[in-house]
PDB file of C-alpha atoms in Angstrom:
ATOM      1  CA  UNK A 710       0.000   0.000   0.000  1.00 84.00           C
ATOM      2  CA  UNK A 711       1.154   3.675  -1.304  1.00 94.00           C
ATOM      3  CA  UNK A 712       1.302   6.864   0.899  1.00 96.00           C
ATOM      4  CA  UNK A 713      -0.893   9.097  -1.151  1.00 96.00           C
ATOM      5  CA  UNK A 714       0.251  12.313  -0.591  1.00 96.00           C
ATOM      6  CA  UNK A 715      -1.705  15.911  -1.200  1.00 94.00           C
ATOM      7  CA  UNK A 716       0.519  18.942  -2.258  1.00 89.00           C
ATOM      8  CA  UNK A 717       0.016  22.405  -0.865  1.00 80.00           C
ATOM      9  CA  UNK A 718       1.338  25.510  -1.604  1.00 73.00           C
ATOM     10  CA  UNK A 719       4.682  25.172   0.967  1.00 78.00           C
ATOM     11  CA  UNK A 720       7.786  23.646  -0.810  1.00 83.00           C
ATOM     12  CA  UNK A 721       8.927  20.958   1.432  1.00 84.00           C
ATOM     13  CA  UNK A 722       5.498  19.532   2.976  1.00 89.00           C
ATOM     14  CA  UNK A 723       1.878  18.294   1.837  1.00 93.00           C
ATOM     15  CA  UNK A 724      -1.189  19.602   2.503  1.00 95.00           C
ATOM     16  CA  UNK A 725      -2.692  15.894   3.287  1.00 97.00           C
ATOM     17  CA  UNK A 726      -1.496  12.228   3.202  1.00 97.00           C
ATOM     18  CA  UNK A 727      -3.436   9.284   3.018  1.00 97.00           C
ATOM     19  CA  UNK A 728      -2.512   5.502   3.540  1.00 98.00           C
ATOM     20  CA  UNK A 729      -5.384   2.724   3.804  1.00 96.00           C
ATOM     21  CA  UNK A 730      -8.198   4.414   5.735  1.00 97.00           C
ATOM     22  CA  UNK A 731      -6.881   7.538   7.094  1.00 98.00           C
ATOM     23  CA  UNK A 732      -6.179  10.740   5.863  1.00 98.00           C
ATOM     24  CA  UNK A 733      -4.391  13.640   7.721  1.00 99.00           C
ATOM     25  CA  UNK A 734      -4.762  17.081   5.999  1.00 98.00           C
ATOM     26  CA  UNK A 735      -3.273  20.605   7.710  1.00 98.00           C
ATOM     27  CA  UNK A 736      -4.449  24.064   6.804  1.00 97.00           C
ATOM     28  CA  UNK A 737      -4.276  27.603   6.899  1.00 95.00           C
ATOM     29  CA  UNK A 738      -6.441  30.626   5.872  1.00 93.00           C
ATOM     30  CA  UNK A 739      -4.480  30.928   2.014  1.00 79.00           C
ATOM     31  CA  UNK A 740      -5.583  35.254   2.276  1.00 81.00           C
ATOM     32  CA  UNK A 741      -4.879  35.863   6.058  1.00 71.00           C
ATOM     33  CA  UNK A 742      -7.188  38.309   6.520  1.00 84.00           C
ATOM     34  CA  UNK A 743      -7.117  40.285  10.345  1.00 89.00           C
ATOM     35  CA  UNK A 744     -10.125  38.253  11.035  1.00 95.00           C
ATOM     36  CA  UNK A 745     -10.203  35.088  13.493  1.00 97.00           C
ATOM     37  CA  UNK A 746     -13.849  34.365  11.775  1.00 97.00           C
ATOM     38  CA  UNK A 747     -12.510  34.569   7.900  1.00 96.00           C
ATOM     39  CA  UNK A 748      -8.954  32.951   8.600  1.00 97.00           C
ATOM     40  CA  UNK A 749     -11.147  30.007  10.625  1.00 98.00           C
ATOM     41  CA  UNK A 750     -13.510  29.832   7.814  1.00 97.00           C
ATOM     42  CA  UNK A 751     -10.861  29.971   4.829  1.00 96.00           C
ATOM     43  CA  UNK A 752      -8.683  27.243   6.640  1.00 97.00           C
ATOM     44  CA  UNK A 753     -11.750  24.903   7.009  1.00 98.00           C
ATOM     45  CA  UNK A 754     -12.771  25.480   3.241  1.00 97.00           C
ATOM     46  CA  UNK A 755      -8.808  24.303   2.783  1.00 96.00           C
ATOM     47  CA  UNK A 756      -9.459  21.151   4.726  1.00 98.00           C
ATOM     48  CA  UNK A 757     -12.572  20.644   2.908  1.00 98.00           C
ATOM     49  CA  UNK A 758     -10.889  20.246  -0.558  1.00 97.00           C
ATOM     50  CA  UNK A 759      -7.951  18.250   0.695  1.00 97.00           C
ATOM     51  CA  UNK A 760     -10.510  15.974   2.323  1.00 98.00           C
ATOM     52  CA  UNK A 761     -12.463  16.013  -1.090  1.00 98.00           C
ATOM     53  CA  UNK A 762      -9.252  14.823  -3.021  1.00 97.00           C
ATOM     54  CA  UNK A 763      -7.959  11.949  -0.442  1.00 97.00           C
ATOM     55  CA  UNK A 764     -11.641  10.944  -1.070  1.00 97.00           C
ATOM     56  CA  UNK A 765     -13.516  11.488   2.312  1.00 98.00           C
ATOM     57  CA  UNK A 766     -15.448  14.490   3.940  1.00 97.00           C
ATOM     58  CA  UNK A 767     -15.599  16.481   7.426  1.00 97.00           C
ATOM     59  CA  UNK A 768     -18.377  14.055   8.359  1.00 96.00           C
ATOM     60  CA  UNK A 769     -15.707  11.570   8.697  1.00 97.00           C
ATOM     61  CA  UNK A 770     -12.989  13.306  10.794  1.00 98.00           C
ATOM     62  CA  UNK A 771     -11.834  11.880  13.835  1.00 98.00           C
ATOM     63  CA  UNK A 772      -9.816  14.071  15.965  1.00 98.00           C
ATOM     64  CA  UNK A 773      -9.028  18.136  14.579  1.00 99.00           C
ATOM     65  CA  UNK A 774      -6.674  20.279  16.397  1.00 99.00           C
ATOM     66  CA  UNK A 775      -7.006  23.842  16.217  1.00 99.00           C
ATOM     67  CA  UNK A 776      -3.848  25.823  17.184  1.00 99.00           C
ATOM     68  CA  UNK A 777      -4.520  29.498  17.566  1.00 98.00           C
ATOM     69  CA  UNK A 778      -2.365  32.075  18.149  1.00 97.00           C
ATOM     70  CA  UNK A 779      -4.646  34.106  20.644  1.00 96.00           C
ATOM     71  CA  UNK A 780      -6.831  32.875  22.906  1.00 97.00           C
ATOM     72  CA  UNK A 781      -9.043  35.633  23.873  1.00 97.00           C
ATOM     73  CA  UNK A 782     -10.175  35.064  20.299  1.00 96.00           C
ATOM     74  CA  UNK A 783     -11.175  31.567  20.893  1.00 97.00           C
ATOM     75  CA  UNK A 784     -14.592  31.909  20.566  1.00 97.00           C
ATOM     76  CA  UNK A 785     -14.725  33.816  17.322  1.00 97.00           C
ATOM     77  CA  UNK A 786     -13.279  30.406  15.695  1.00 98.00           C
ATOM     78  CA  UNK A 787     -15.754  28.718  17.466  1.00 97.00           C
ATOM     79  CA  UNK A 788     -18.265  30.897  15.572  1.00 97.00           C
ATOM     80  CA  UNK A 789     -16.627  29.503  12.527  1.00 98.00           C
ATOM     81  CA  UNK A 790     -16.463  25.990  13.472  1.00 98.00           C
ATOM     82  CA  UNK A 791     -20.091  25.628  14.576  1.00 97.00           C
ATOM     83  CA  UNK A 792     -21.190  27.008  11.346  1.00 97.00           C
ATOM     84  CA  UNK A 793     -18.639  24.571   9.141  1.00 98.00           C
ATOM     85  CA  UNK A 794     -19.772  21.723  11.373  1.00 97.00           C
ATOM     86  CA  UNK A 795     -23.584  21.898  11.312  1.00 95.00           C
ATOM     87  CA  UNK A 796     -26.189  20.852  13.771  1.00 95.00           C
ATOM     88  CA  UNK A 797     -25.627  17.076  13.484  1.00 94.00           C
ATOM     89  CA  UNK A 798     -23.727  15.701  16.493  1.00 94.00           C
ATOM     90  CA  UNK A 799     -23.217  12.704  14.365  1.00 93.00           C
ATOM     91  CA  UNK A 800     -21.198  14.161  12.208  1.00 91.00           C
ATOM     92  CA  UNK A 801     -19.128  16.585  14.522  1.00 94.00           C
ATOM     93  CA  UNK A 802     -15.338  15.413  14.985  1.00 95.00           C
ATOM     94  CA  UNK A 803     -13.629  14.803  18.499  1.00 97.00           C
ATOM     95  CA  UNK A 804     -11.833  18.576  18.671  1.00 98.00           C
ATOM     96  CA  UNK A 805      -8.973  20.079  21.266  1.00 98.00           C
ATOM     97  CA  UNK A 806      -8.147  23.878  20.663  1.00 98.00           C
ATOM     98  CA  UNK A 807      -4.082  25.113  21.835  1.00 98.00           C
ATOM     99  CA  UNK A 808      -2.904  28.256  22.134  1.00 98.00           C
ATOM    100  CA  UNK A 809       0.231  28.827  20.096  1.00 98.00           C
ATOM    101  CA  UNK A 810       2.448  31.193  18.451  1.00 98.00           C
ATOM    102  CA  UNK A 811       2.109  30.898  14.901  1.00 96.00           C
ATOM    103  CA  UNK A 812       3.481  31.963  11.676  1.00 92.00           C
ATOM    104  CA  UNK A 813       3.349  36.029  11.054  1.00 92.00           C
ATOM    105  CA  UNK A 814      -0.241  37.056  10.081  1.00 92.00           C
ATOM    106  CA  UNK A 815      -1.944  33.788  11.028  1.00 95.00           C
ATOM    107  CA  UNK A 816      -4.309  33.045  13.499  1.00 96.00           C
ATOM    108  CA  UNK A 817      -5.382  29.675  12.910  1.00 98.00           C
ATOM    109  CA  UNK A 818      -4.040  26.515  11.826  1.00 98.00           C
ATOM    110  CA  UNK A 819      -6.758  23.238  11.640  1.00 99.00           C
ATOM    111  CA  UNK A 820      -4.868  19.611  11.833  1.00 99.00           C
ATOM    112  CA  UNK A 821      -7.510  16.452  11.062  1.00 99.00           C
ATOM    113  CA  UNK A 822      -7.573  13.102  10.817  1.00 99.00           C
ATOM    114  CA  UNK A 823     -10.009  11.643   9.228  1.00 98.00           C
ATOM    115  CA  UNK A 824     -11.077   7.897   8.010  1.00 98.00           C
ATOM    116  CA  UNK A 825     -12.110   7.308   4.535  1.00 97.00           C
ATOM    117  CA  UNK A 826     -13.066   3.578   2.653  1.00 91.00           C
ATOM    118  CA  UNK A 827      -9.815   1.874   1.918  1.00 72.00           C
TER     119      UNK A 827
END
């Protein structure tokens, strides 16, 4: 069995990777806009396509860790998440949130794993 792996837009390190029935996919806001809401909401629309091309969907994440970069914000990417993650518990993904510094002009950074059919 391959490791399928997902290019992004860093030299040096894929977006996602896939092997048998798991995929792991990272993501950022691409525009990094000043807004925890928009950078939450444009990394999430990230993991959604790299989900979408290792052949699986947000329905079928697993665990997601959500590193952000200030914590009084916190619940602004919770507005974000709730909305991406819709009212149906079945379908929400096991989630931790950490407090970290990140890269210049980012707030947000979404790691998943996710299952998919092998």
């Amino acid at each position: 069995m391959d490791i399928e792996r997902i290019g992004g837009g860093s030299k040096g390190r894929s977006a996602g990777t896939a092997y048998g029935g798991l995929v792991w996919a990272v993501a950022v806001d691409p525009k990094s806009s000043d807004s925890m809401v928009d950078q939450t909401r444009g990394a999430l629309a990230r993991i959604d396509e790299i989900l979408a091309k290792a052949g699986t969907n947000k329905s079928r994440i697993l665990n997601a860790t959500v590193y952000v970069s200030v914590m009084e914000k916190k619940g602004e990417m919770d507005v974000a998440w709730t909305e991406w993650a819709g009212d149906d518990p079945q379908g929400w993904a096991q989630r931790a949130c950490v407090g970290t510094k990140l890269a210049p002009g980012h707030l947000v950074e979404i790691v998943v794993i996710a299952a998919r059919d092998a």
